[in-house]
Amino acid sequence: SSIHCGTMFRAVFRLSATGARSLARSRPCYSAPLASRCYSHAKVETDEEFDARWVTYFSKPDIDAWELRKGVNTLIGYDLVPEPKILDSALRACRRLNDLASAIRILEAVKNKAGPHKDIYPYVIQELKPTLTELGISTPEELGIDKL
Amino acid sequence: MAHHSHPYHMVDPSPWPLTGAIAALLMTSGLAVWFHFHSTSLMLLGTILLTLTVIQWWRDIVREGTFQGHHTPPVQKGLRYGMILFITSEVLFFLGFFWAFYHSSLAPTPELGGNWPPAGITPLDPFEVPLLNTAVLLASGVTVTWAHHAIMEGKRKQAIHALALTILLGAYFTFLQAMEYNEAPFTIADGVYGCTFFVATGFHGLHVLIGSTFLAICLARQISHHFTSEHHFGFEAAAWYWHFVDVVWLFLYISIYWWGS
């Protein structure tokens, strides 16, 4: 784009050289940026980094009940459905804290987050099946509490 | 009156600190008696004693300052420090209730459905009466500042009007809040939501009543020509307290009424 500018200015100079003095004085001197965006300089987290951060959060061996609930509430507040690996880490935290209620609630929240995308929840449950069996966590459907 | 070569106030012996301490003892043990033996007599006695103490102690301070001239600049400075420290302690008092609220609402337990507001709670619409209450208190902050400037400029009538308007706005807030309390769909017994809501807003309401009373005393004193344009610390203290009450409401409104809904 800088080359483009140069040509433009050269053209303008040629114009002023041939006597368009008023034009030279009054022309606004700016170049139209074609390919640059005005992003902030904040570091953008990749999806992998996001997932890793949350897996680490729930993997804290001595995580306490408040931190578990706070973490889940914050995670559920985001505009996304958490990856099974994050949920796995959260469910294991529930196990360490003997909190079966929160474990089942997390599954309900995942279904809710999927919204109209009805295929996401069954996929997540499928991915988590080994963990759910290992930890003895029933799904809301198995308990019959998915219907109001 | 004693003559001394320093500008400090050697206060005459007074029974009010003792009666105040006794009142505090009777009120607290009276509270325990109420809980266990269902009798409010001791607590009532303590409250009456507290009221009498407070009236007479502050009446004495007014006499010492306004009529006996003991409130020299250094003495007034001490009173300023005292009021600032007291208000600071009140800030910390409310901080505790905000801590309780955020502890419960940032990480809602499974018993609440992991939600805030908890499942089954219909919070008040923050853009209805609570917003009006916010406007009323903010306006009262303006009128109390107006009253202050009127006092400083020696405009007696204007000061009286502005101070009266401030008290009226405070009363309007109290009235509106009382209506809200009466019509709220949840009570103090409704889990941690009801508890944090009514304890925090309840103590705030108590402070509004205290602040309004303080301002009313100032109005009476202004009418009785106690304040001069240069020296009116009692009023300033009341105004500081009133602004504090307003700020606490703003935090309550943002946290509990708005974010918490």
mmCIF file of C-alpha atoms in Angstrom:
data_model
loop_
_atom_site.group_PDB
_atom_site.id
_atom_site.type_symbol
_atom_site.label_atom_id
_atom_site.label_comp_id
_atom_site.label_asym_id
_atom_site.label_seq_id
_atom_site.Cartn_x
_atom_site.Cartn_y
_atom_site.Cartn_z
ATOM 1 C CA SER A 1 0.000 0.000 0.000
ATOM 2 C CA SER A 2 2.969 2.323 0.546
ATOM 3 C CA ILE A 3 3.960 1.947 -3.080
ATOM 4 C CA HIS A 4 0.421 2.840 -4.045
ATOM 5 C CA CYS A 5 0.716 5.982 -1.898
ATOM 6 C CA GLY A 6 3.953 6.966 -3.569
ATOM 7 C CA THR A 7 2.447 6.757 -7.009
ATOM 8 C CA MET A 8 -0.547 8.759 -5.834
ATOM 9 C CA PHE A 9 1.656 11.453 -4.363
ATOM 10 C CA ARG A 10 3.820 11.533 -7.480
ATOM 11 C CA ALA A 11 0.699 12.039 -9.497
ATOM 12 C CA VAL A 12 -0.358 14.873 -7.189
ATOM 13 C CA PHE A 13 3.074 16.449 -7.408
ATOM 14 C CA ARG A 14 2.864 16.352 -11.171
ATOM 15 C CA LEU A 15 -0.483 18.088 -10.854
ATOM 16 C CA SER A 16 0.895 20.845 -8.646
ATOM 17 C CA ALA A 17 3.969 21.266 -10.848
ATOM 18 C CA THR A 18 1.753 22.095 -13.810
ATOM 19 C CA GLY A 19 0.293 24.989 -11.814
ATOM 20 C CA ALA A 20 -2.656 23.712 -9.756
ATOM 21 C CA ARG A 21 -1.300 25.642 -6.725
ATOM 22 C CA SER A 22 -4.598 25.901 -4.891
ATOM 23 C CA LEU A 23 -5.028 22.159 -5.171
ATOM 24 C CA ALA A 24 -1.569 21.589 -3.704
ATOM 25 C CA ARG A 25 -2.353 23.793 -0.706
ATOM 26 C CA SER A 26 -5.798 22.435 0.023
ATOM 27 C CA ARG A 27 -5.441 18.730 -0.711
ATOM 28 C CA PRO A 28 -5.890 16.560 2.377
ATOM 29 C CA CYS A 29 -2.770 14.484 2.801
ATOM 30 C CA TYR A 30 -3.812 10.983 3.727
ATOM 31 C CA SER A 31 -3.513 7.499 2.302
ATOM 32 C CA ALA A 32 -6.392 5.043 2.357
ATOM 33 C CA PRO A 33 -5.178 1.913 4.199
ATOM 34 C CA LEU A 34 -6.413 -1.084 2.344
ATOM 35 C CA ALA A 35 -4.980 -4.036 4.246
ATOM 36 C CA SER A 36 -4.389 -2.829 7.842
ATOM 37 C CA ARG A 37 -6.853 -3.404 10.674
ATOM 38 C CA CYS A 38 -7.141 -1.480 13.923
ATOM 39 C CA TYR A 39 -6.771 -4.413 16.332
ATOM 40 C CA SER A 40 -5.678 -3.777 19.874
ATOM 41 C CA HIS A 41 -2.283 -5.041 20.870
ATOM 42 C CA ALA A 42 -3.680 -7.371 23.534
ATOM 43 C CA LYS A 43 -2.495 -10.932 23.242
ATOM 44 C CA VAL A 44 -5.209 -13.198 21.832
ATOM 45 C CA GLU A 45 -5.594 -16.597 23.481
ATOM 46 C CA THR A 46 -5.886 -19.568 21.140
ATOM 47 C CA ASP A 47 -8.612 -22.165 21.659
ATOM 48 C CA GLU A 48 -5.985 -24.656 22.807
ATOM 49 C CA GLU A 49 -4.634 -22.211 25.371
ATOM 50 C CA PHE A 50 -8.156 -21.502 26.633
ATOM 51 C CA ASP A 51 -8.897 -25.224 27.031
ATOM 52 C CA ALA A 52 -5.558 -25.880 28.717
ATOM 53 C CA ARG A 53 -6.111 -23.015 31.156
ATOM 54 C CA TRP A 54 -9.474 -24.364 32.239
ATOM 55 C CA VAL A 55 -8.285 -27.958 32.476
ATOM 56 C CA THR A 56 -5.503 -26.705 34.741
ATOM 57 C CA TYR A 57 -7.982 -24.684 36.833
ATOM 58 C CA PHE A 58 -10.116 -27.723 37.644
ATOM 59 C CA SER A 59 -7.082 -30.013 38.062
ATOM 60 C CA LYS A 60 -5.900 -28.173 41.176
ATOM 61 C CA PRO A 61 -5.566 -31.035 43.687
ATOM 62 C CA ASP A 62 -6.828 -28.986 46.647
ATOM 63 C CA ILE A 63 -9.470 -27.003 44.774
ATOM 64 C CA ASP A 64 -12.197 -26.015 47.201
ATOM 65 C CA ALA A 65 -15.948 -26.125 46.750
ATOM 66 C CA TRP A 66 -16.228 -22.377 46.223
ATOM 67 C CA GLU A 67 -13.546 -22.353 43.535
ATOM 68 C CA LEU A 68 -15.234 -25.262 41.758
ATOM 69 C CA ARG A 69 -18.601 -23.516 41.684
ATOM 70 C CA LYS A 70 -17.054 -20.177 40.706
ATOM 71 C CA GLY A 71 -15.087 -21.810 37.911
ATOM 72 C CA VAL A 72 -18.107 -23.610 36.529
ATOM 73 C CA ASN A 73 -20.252 -20.474 36.700
ATOM 74 C CA THR A 74 -17.611 -18.408 34.902
ATOM 75 C CA LEU A 75 -17.082 -21.108 32.263
ATOM 76 C CA ILE A 76 -20.801 -21.462 31.642
ATOM 77 C CA GLY A 77 -21.045 -17.683 31.277
ATOM 78 C CA TYR A 78 -18.890 -17.746 28.144
ATOM 79 C CA ASP A 79 -20.410 -17.900 24.677
ATOM 80 C CA LEU A 80 -19.286 -21.468 23.999
ATOM 81 C CA VAL A 81 -19.875 -25.093 24.936
ATOM 82 C CA PRO A 82 -16.858 -26.282 26.952
ATOM 83 C CA GLU A 83 -14.710 -29.004 25.427
ATOM 84 C CA PRO A 84 -15.145 -32.508 26.875
ATOM 85 C CA LYS A 85 -11.577 -32.345 28.263
ATOM 86 C CA ILE A 86 -12.471 -29.321 30.380
ATOM 87 C CA LEU A 87 -15.673 -30.960 31.573
ATOM 88 C CA ASP A 88 -13.734 -34.114 32.405
ATOM 89 C CA SER A 89 -11.405 -32.088 34.611
ATOM 90 C CA ALA A 90 -14.381 -30.372 36.275
ATOM 91 C CA LEU A 91 -16.149 -33.688 36.918
ATOM 92 C CA ARG A 92 -13.004 -35.089 38.542
ATOM 93 C CA ALA A 93 -12.898 -31.995 40.752
ATOM 94 C CA CYS A 94 -16.506 -32.735 41.746
ATOM 95 C CA ARG A 95 -15.408 -36.282 42.649
ATOM 96 C CA ARG A 96 -12.572 -34.983 44.836
ATOM 97 C CA LEU A 97 -15.069 -32.707 46.584
ATOM 98 C CA ASN A 98 -17.774 -35.387 46.912
ATOM 99 C CA ASP A 99 -20.161 -33.085 45.034
ATOM 100 C CA LEU A 100 -22.370 -35.331 42.903
ATOM 101 C CA ALA A 101 -25.050 -32.644 42.649
ATOM 102 C CA SER A 102 -22.703 -30.214 40.911
ATOM 103 C CA ALA A 103 -21.446 -32.967 38.591
ATOM 104 C CA ILE A 104 -24.955 -33.667 37.307
ATOM 105 C CA ARG A 105 -25.710 -29.926 37.201
ATOM 106 C CA ILE A 106 -22.685 -29.412 34.949
ATOM 107 C CA LEU A 107 -24.153 -31.884 32.460
ATOM 108 C CA GLU A 108 -27.489 -29.999 32.550
ATOM 109 C CA ALA A 109 -25.633 -26.744 31.959
ATOM 110 C CA VAL A 110 -23.798 -28.198 28.931
ATOM 111 C CA LYS A 111 -27.108 -29.193 27.371
ATOM 112 C CA ASN A 112 -28.424 -25.712 28.034
ATOM 113 C CA LYS A 113 -25.347 -24.043 26.513
ATOM 114 C CA ALA A 114 -25.741 -26.010 23.288
ATOM 115 C CA GLY A 115 -29.032 -24.223 22.763
ATOM 116 C CA PRO A 116 -30.651 -25.122 19.444
ATOM 117 C CA HIS A 117 -27.702 -27.328 18.377
ATOM 118 C CA LYS A 118 -29.217 -30.589 19.520
ATOM 119 C CA ASP A 119 -26.293 -32.748 18.351
ATOM 120 C CA ILE A 120 -23.687 -31.229 20.675
ATOM 121 C CA TYR A 121 -24.947 -32.616 23.992
ATOM 122 C CA PRO A 122 -25.158 -36.280 22.900
ATOM 123 C CA TYR A 123 -21.643 -35.936 21.461
ATOM 124 C CA VAL A 124 -20.274 -34.545 24.729
ATOM 125 C CA ILE A 125 -21.960 -37.305 26.755
ATOM 126 C CA GLN A 126 -20.519 -39.872 24.377
ATOM 127 C CA GLU A 127 -17.025 -38.449 24.847
ATOM 128 C CA LEU A 128 -17.443 -38.339 28.611
ATOM 129 C CA LYS A 129 -19.006 -41.826 28.937
ATOM 130 C CA PRO A 130 -15.819 -43.530 30.219
ATOM 131 C CA THR A 131 -15.355 -40.836 32.856
ATOM 132 C CA LEU A 132 -19.015 -40.864 33.870
ATOM 133 C CA THR A 133 -18.853 -44.643 34.307
ATOM 134 C CA GLU A 134 -15.546 -44.461 36.199
ATOM 135 C CA LEU A 135 -16.796 -41.791 38.596
ATOM 136 C CA GLY A 136 -20.313 -43.197 38.911
ATOM 137 C CA ILE A 137 -22.070 -40.076 37.610
ATOM 138 C CA SER A 138 -25.542 -40.572 36.161
ATOM 139 C CA THR A 139 -26.791 -38.275 33.434
ATOM 140 C CA PRO A 140 -29.971 -36.236 34.034
ATOM 141 C CA GLU A 141 -31.666 -38.422 31.398
ATOM 142 C CA GLU A 142 -30.768 -41.641 33.254
ATOM 143 C CA LEU A 143 -32.206 -40.116 36.445
ATOM 144 C CA GLY A 144 -35.350 -38.942 34.655
ATOM 145 C CA ILE A 145 -34.819 -35.357 35.772
ATOM 146 C CA ASP A 146 -34.352 -33.945 32.278
ATOM 147 C CA LYS A 147 -38.104 -33.546 31.903
ATOM 148 C CA LEU A 148 -39.755 -30.786 33.927
ATOM 149 C CA MET B 1 -14.896 27.262 83.465
ATOM 150 C CA ALA B 2 -11.214 26.277 83.905
ATOM 151 C CA HIS B 3 -8.487 28.465 82.512
ATOM 152 C CA HIS B 4 -5.700 26.627 80.762
ATOM 153 C CA SER B 5 -2.878 27.652 78.443
ATOM 154 C CA HIS B 6 -3.714 25.141 75.726
ATOM 155 C CA PRO B 7 -6.515 25.058 73.143
ATOM 156 C CA TYR B 8 -7.712 21.558 73.972
ATOM 157 C CA HIS B 9 -10.954 20.596 75.643
ATOM 158 C CA MET B 10 -10.716 19.077 79.115
ATOM 159 C CA VAL B 11 -14.214 17.607 79.244
ATOM 160 C CA ASP B 12 -16.131 17.792 82.532
ATOM 161 C CA PRO B 13 -16.892 14.436 84.177
ATOM 162 C CA SER B 14 -19.891 12.897 82.474
ATOM 163 C CA PRO B 15 -22.116 9.914 83.286
ATOM 164 C CA TRP B 16 -23.065 9.266 79.689
ATOM 165 C CA PRO B 17 -20.201 6.945 78.680
ATOM 166 C CA LEU B 18 -21.157 4.722 81.636
ATOM 167 C CA THR B 19 -24.890 4.769 80.866
ATOM 168 C CA GLY B 20 -24.039 4.097 77.223
ATOM 169 C CA ALA B 21 -21.947 1.083 78.162
ATOM 170 C CA ILE B 22 -24.714 -0.192 80.442
ATOM 171 C CA ALA B 23 -27.232 0.331 77.645
ATOM 172 C CA ALA B 24 -25.028 -1.687 75.262
ATOM 173 C CA LEU B 25 -24.811 -4.491 77.830
ATOM 174 C CA LEU B 26 -28.580 -4.521 78.432
ATOM 175 C CA MET B 27 -29.357 -4.450 74.722
ATOM 176 C CA THR B 28 -27.069 -7.343 73.860
ATOM 177 C CA SER B 29 -27.944 -9.540 76.809
ATOM 178 C CA GLY B 30 -31.555 -8.504 76.263
ATOM 179 C CA LEU B 31 -31.232 -9.851 72.727
ATOM 180 C CA ALA B 32 -30.059 -13.181 74.125
ATOM 181 C CA VAL B 33 -32.911 -13.182 76.664
ATOM 182 C CA TRP B 34 -35.358 -12.538 73.826
ATOM 183 C CA PHE B 35 -33.996 -15.493 71.861
ATOM 184 C CA HIS B 36 -34.137 -17.932 74.760
ATOM 185 C CA PHE B 37 -36.915 -16.718 77.055
ATOM 186 C CA HIS B 38 -39.197 -14.834 74.626
ATOM 187 C CA SER B 39 -39.152 -11.623 76.701
ATOM 188 C CA THR B 40 -38.182 -8.269 75.186
ATOM 189 C CA SER B 41 -38.178 -6.306 78.443
ATOM 190 C CA LEU B 42 -34.421 -6.244 79.011
ATOM 191 C CA MET B 43 -33.694 -5.294 75.424
ATOM 192 C CA LEU B 44 -36.356 -2.564 75.554
ATOM 193 C CA LEU B 45 -34.852 -1.186 78.748
ATOM 194 C CA GLY B 46 -31.441 -1.148 77.085
ATOM 195 C CA THR B 47 -32.821 0.673 74.060
ATOM 196 C CA ILE B 48 -34.530 3.323 76.202
ATOM 197 C CA LEU B 49 -31.323 3.818 78.172
ATOM 198 C CA LEU B 50 -29.368 4.115 74.899
ATOM 199 C CA THR B 51 -31.775 6.725 73.564
ATOM 200 C CA LEU B 52 -31.554 8.771 76.764
ATOM 201 C CA THR B 53 -27.748 8.482 76.759
ATOM 202 C CA VAL B 54 -27.435 9.560 73.173
ATOM 203 C CA ILE B 55 -29.759 12.555 73.571
ATOM 204 C CA GLN B 56 -28.041 13.841 76.658
ATOM 205 C CA TRP B 57 -24.492 13.176 75.549
ATOM 206 C CA TRP B 58 -24.874 14.968 72.248
ATOM 207 C CA ARG B 59 -26.910 17.721 73.904
ATOM 208 C CA ASP B 60 -23.909 18.255 76.191
ATOM 209 C CA ILE B 61 -21.553 18.374 73.203
ATOM 210 C CA VAL B 62 -23.739 21.019 71.562
ATOM 211 C CA ARG B 63 -23.677 23.014 74.801
ATOM 212 C CA GLU B 64 -19.901 22.671 75.118
ATOM 213 C CA GLY B 65 -19.297 23.725 71.524
ATOM 214 C CA THR B 66 -21.975 26.240 70.627
ATOM 215 C CA PHE B 67 -22.515 27.920 73.989
ATOM 216 C CA GLN B 68 -19.330 27.424 75.967
ATOM 217 C CA GLY B 69 -16.814 27.870 73.136
ATOM 218 C CA HIS B 70 -14.791 24.749 73.804
ATOM 219 C CA HIS B 71 -14.614 23.769 70.132
ATOM 220 C CA THR B 72 -11.438 25.604 69.178
ATOM 221 C CA PRO B 73 -9.801 24.768 65.828
ATOM 222 C CA PRO B 74 -7.666 21.927 67.228
ATOM 223 C CA VAL B 75 -10.695 20.496 68.991
ATOM 224 C CA GLN B 76 -12.700 20.707 65.791
ATOM 225 C CA LYS B 77 -9.862 18.986 63.958
ATOM 226 C CA GLY B 78 -10.091 16.139 66.449
ATOM 227 C CA LEU B 79 -13.835 15.922 65.895
ATOM 228 C CA ARG B 80 -13.227 15.747 62.140
ATOM 229 C CA TYR B 81 -10.760 12.900 62.553
ATOM 230 C CA GLY B 82 -13.244 11.180 64.819
ATOM 231 C CA MET B 83 -16.077 11.395 62.309
ATOM 232 C CA ILE B 84 -13.840 10.212 59.467
ATOM 233 C CA LEU B 85 -12.648 7.237 61.494
ATOM 234 C CA PHE B 86 -16.195 6.385 62.508
ATOM 235 C CA ILE B 87 -17.438 6.484 58.922
ATOM 236 C CA THR B 88 -14.452 4.341 57.911
ATOM 237 C CA SER B 89 -15.463 1.754 60.490
ATOM 238 C CA GLU B 90 -18.986 1.815 59.028
ATOM 239 C CA VAL B 91 -17.567 1.256 55.555
ATOM 240 C CA LEU B 92 -15.822 -1.840 56.875
ATOM 241 C CA PHE B 93 -19.063 -2.932 58.519
ATOM 242 C CA PHE B 94 -20.837 -2.869 55.166
ATOM 243 C CA LEU B 95 -17.847 -4.450 53.464
ATOM 244 C CA GLY B 96 -18.599 -7.581 55.455
ATOM 245 C CA PHE B 97 -22.109 -7.828 54.072
ATOM 246 C CA PHE B 98 -20.901 -7.221 50.547
ATOM 247 C CA TRP B 99 -18.350 -9.998 51.105
ATOM 248 C CA ALA B 100 -21.143 -12.320 52.161
ATOM 249 C CA PHE B 101 -23.205 -11.359 49.123
ATOM 250 C CA TYR B 102 -20.399 -11.879 46.615
ATOM 251 C CA HIS B 103 -19.262 -15.110 48.259
ATOM 252 C CA SER B 104 -22.734 -16.538 47.810
ATOM 253 C CA SER B 105 -23.545 -15.073 44.414
ATOM 254 C CA LEU B 106 -20.272 -15.623 42.525
ATOM 255 C CA ALA B 107 -20.317 -19.326 43.340
ATOM 256 C CA PRO B 108 -23.968 -20.331 43.874
ATOM 257 C CA THR B 109 -24.311 -23.745 45.494
ATOM 258 C CA PRO B 110 -26.140 -26.736 43.979
ATOM 259 C CA GLU B 111 -28.928 -26.153 46.514
ATOM 260 C CA LEU B 112 -29.667 -22.918 44.666
ATOM 261 C CA GLY B 113 -29.500 -24.715 41.339
ATOM 262 C CA GLY B 114 -26.011 -23.372 40.728
ATOM 263 C CA ASN B 115 -27.722 -20.149 39.671
ATOM 264 C CA TRP B 116 -27.874 -16.580 40.853
ATOM 265 C CA PRO B 117 -30.585 -15.451 41.425
ATOM 266 C CA PRO B 118 -31.340 -18.863 42.916
ATOM 267 C CA ALA B 119 -33.978 -21.048 41.351
ATOM 268 C CA GLY B 120 -37.401 -19.959 42.570
ATOM 269 C CA ILE B 121 -36.424 -16.387 43.430
ATOM 270 C CA THR B 122 -37.966 -13.532 41.438
ATOM 271 C CA PRO B 123 -35.744 -10.551 42.107
ATOM 272 C CA LEU B 124 -37.093 -6.997 42.090
ATOM 273 C CA ASP B 125 -36.840 -5.185 38.762
ATOM 274 C CA PRO B 126 -33.841 -2.880 39.193
ATOM 275 C CA PHE B 127 -35.329 -0.333 36.823
ATOM 276 C CA GLU B 128 -38.501 0.185 38.813
ATOM 277 C CA VAL B 129 -38.605 1.508 42.416
ATOM 278 C CA PRO B 130 -34.912 0.755 43.103
ATOM 279 C CA LEU B 131 -33.931 3.127 40.291
ATOM 280 C CA LEU B 132 -36.272 5.790 41.669
ATOM 281 C CA ASN B 133 -34.670 5.285 45.079
ATOM 282 C CA THR B 134 -31.271 5.837 43.508
ATOM 283 C CA ALA B 135 -32.456 9.098 41.960
ATOM 284 C CA VAL B 136 -33.982 10.211 45.277
ATOM 285 C CA LEU B 137 -30.765 9.661 47.221
ATOM 286 C CA LEU B 138 -28.605 11.268 44.552
ATOM 287 C CA ALA B 139 -30.926 14.283 44.595
ATOM 288 C CA SER B 140 -30.669 14.430 48.378
ATOM 289 C CA GLY B 141 -26.895 14.540 47.989
ATOM 290 C CA VAL B 142 -27.329 17.607 45.828
ATOM 291 C CA THR B 143 -29.706 19.317 48.264
ATOM 292 C CA VAL B 144 -27.429 18.698 51.247
ATOM 293 C CA THR B 145 -24.531 20.264 49.332
ATOM 294 C CA TRP B 146 -26.804 23.167 48.466
ATOM 295 C CA ALA B 147 -27.621 23.543 52.168
ATOM 296 C CA HIS B 148 -23.916 23.544 53.003
ATOM 297 C CA HIS B 149 -23.168 26.314 50.554
ATOM 298 C CA ALA B 150 -26.130 28.293 51.863
ATOM 299 C CA ILE B 151 -24.766 27.997 55.416
ATOM 300 C CA MET B 152 -21.309 29.057 54.296
ATOM 301 C CA GLU B 153 -22.769 32.058 52.498
ATOM 302 C CA GLY B 154 -24.851 33.062 55.481
ATOM 303 C CA LYS B 155 -28.123 32.463 53.636
ATOM 304 C CA ARG B 156 -30.204 31.299 56.559
ATOM 305 C CA LYS B 157 -33.587 30.785 54.890
ATOM 306 C CA GLN B 158 -32.089 28.967 51.911
ATOM 307 C CA ALA B 159 -30.102 26.683 54.201
ATOM 308 C CA ILE B 160 -33.248 25.810 56.097
ATOM 309 C CA HIS B 161 -35.125 25.057 52.886
ATOM 310 C CA ALA B 162 -32.359 22.957 51.377
ATOM 311 C CA LEU B 163 -31.835 20.989 54.586
ATOM 312 C CA ALA B 164 -35.586 20.413 54.948
ATOM 313 C CA LEU B 165 -35.743 19.202 51.339
ATOM 314 C CA THR B 166 -32.867 16.801 52.018
ATOM 315 C CA ILE B 167 -34.722 15.324 54.975
ATOM 316 C CA LEU B 168 -37.901 15.092 52.914
ATOM 317 C CA LEU B 169 -36.078 13.166 50.188
ATOM 318 C CA GLY B 170 -34.622 10.875 52.845
ATOM 319 C CA ALA B 171 -38.123 10.254 54.178
ATOM 320 C CA TYR B 172 -39.387 9.572 50.656
ATOM 321 C CA PHE B 173 -36.621 6.968 50.207
ATOM 322 C CA THR B 174 -37.581 5.346 53.492
ATOM 323 C CA PHE B 175 -41.245 5.305 52.501
ATOM 324 C CA LEU B 176 -40.511 3.778 49.082
ATOM 325 C CA GLN B 177 -38.198 1.186 50.569
ATOM 326 C CA ALA B 178 -40.805 0.267 53.177
ATOM 327 C CA MET B 179 -43.322 -0.287 50.374
ATOM 328 C CA GLU B 180 -40.794 -2.458 48.535
ATOM 329 C CA TYR B 181 -40.125 -4.507 51.678
ATOM 330 C CA ASN B 182 -43.847 -5.019 52.106
ATOM 331 C CA GLU B 183 -44.462 -6.116 48.532
ATOM 332 C CA ALA B 184 -41.285 -8.093 47.813
ATOM 333 C CA PRO B 185 -42.037 -11.642 46.634
ATOM 334 C CA PHE B 186 -39.253 -13.041 48.845
ATOM 335 C CA THR B 187 -38.454 -12.733 52.549
ATOM 336 C CA ILE B 188 -35.331 -12.729 54.722
ATOM 337 C CA ALA B 189 -35.929 -16.443 55.293
ATOM 338 C CA ASP B 190 -35.699 -17.284 51.602
ATOM 339 C CA GLY B 191 -32.261 -18.824 51.560
ATOM 340 C CA VAL B 192 -29.025 -16.954 51.176
ATOM 341 C CA TYR B 193 -30.583 -14.616 48.608
ATOM 342 C CA GLY B 194 -33.204 -13.335 51.006
ATOM 343 C CA CYS B 195 -30.674 -13.215 53.807
ATOM 344 C CA THR B 196 -28.015 -11.194 51.990
ATOM 345 C CA PHE B 197 -30.636 -8.933 50.432
ATOM 346 C CA PHE B 198 -32.497 -7.973 53.588
ATOM 347 C CA VAL B 199 -29.515 -7.815 55.948
ATOM 348 C CA ALA B 200 -27.540 -5.557 53.587
ATOM 349 C CA THR B 201 -30.455 -3.325 52.547
ATOM 350 C CA GLY B 202 -31.884 -3.470 56.067
ATOM 351 C CA PHE B 203 -28.732 -2.142 57.699
ATOM 352 C CA HIS B 204 -28.587 0.458 54.959
ATOM 353 C CA GLY B 205 -32.144 1.503 55.798
ATOM 354 C CA LEU B 206 -31.194 1.771 59.454
ATOM 355 C CA HIS B 207 -28.357 4.070 58.460
ATOM 356 C CA VAL B 208 -30.748 6.172 56.385
ATOM 357 C CA LEU B 209 -32.892 6.589 59.501
ATOM 358 C CA ILE B 210 -29.848 7.506 61.583
ATOM 359 C CA GLY B 211 -28.637 9.942 58.923
ATOM 360 C CA SER B 212 -32.063 11.510 58.566
ATOM 361 C CA THR B 213 -32.228 11.978 62.334
ATOM 362 C CA PHE B 214 -28.790 13.573 62.340
ATOM 363 C CA LEU B 215 -29.880 15.960 59.567
ATOM 364 C CA ALA B 216 -33.100 16.762 61.445
ATOM 365 C CA ILE B 217 -31.070 17.728 64.520
ATOM 366 C CA CYS B 218 -28.981 19.951 62.243
ATOM 367 C CA LEU B 219 -32.146 21.550 60.887
ATOM 368 C CA ALA B 220 -33.318 22.323 64.415
ATOM 369 C CA ARG B 221 -29.905 23.751 65.251
ATOM 370 C CA GLN B 222 -29.790 25.838 62.087
ATOM 371 C CA ILE B 223 -33.210 27.269 62.929
ATOM 372 C CA SER B 224 -31.925 27.995 66.418
ATOM 373 C CA HIS B 225 -28.961 29.946 65.013
ATOM 374 C CA HIS B 226 -26.331 27.482 66.270
ATOM 375 C CA PHE B 227 -24.332 27.464 63.033
ATOM 376 C CA THR B 228 -22.143 30.282 61.723
ATOM 377 C CA SER B 229 -20.869 30.603 58.202
ATOM 378 C CA GLU B 230 -17.383 29.671 59.419
ATOM 379 C CA HIS B 231 -18.166 27.082 62.072
ATOM 380 C CA HIS B 232 -20.781 24.398 61.544
ATOM 381 C CA PHE B 233 -18.983 21.116 61.957
ATOM 382 C CA GLY B 234 -22.064 19.294 63.248
ATOM 383 C CA PHE B 235 -23.702 19.953 59.902
ATOM 384 C CA GLU B 236 -20.603 18.894 57.974
ATOM 385 C CA ALA B 237 -20.457 15.651 59.932
ATOM 386 C CA ALA B 238 -24.131 15.008 59.117
ATOM 387 C CA ALA B 239 -23.506 15.784 55.457
ATOM 388 C CA TRP B 240 -20.513 13.401 55.326
ATOM 389 C CA TYR B 241 -22.606 10.685 56.926
ATOM 390 C CA TRP B 242 -25.406 11.317 54.460
ATOM 391 C CA HIS B 243 -23.040 11.069 51.467
ATOM 392 C CA PHE B 244 -21.698 7.819 52.926
ATOM 393 C CA VAL B 245 -25.256 6.468 53.116
ATOM 394 C CA ASP B 246 -25.792 7.491 49.493
ATOM 395 C CA VAL B 247 -22.582 5.783 48.341
ATOM 396 C CA VAL B 248 -23.477 2.569 50.179
ATOM 397 C CA TRP B 249 -26.820 2.614 48.366
ATOM 398 C CA LEU B 250 -25.063 3.011 45.011
ATOM 399 C CA PHE B 251 -22.950 -0.063 45.751
ATOM 400 C CA LEU B 252 -26.031 -1.955 46.926
ATOM 401 C CA TYR B 253 -27.935 -0.975 43.823
ATOM 402 C CA ILE B 254 -25.157 -1.939 41.409
ATOM 403 C CA SER B 255 -24.262 -5.197 43.194
ATOM 404 C CA ILE B 256 -27.435 -6.633 44.649
ATOM 405 C CA TYR B 257 -30.246 -5.052 42.679
ATOM 406 C CA TRP B 258 -28.691 -4.819 39.239
ATOM 407 C CA TRP B 259 -25.843 -7.357 38.867
ATOM 408 C CA GLY B 260 -27.545 -9.760 41.260
ATOM 409 C CA SER B 261 -30.700 -9.958 39.177
#
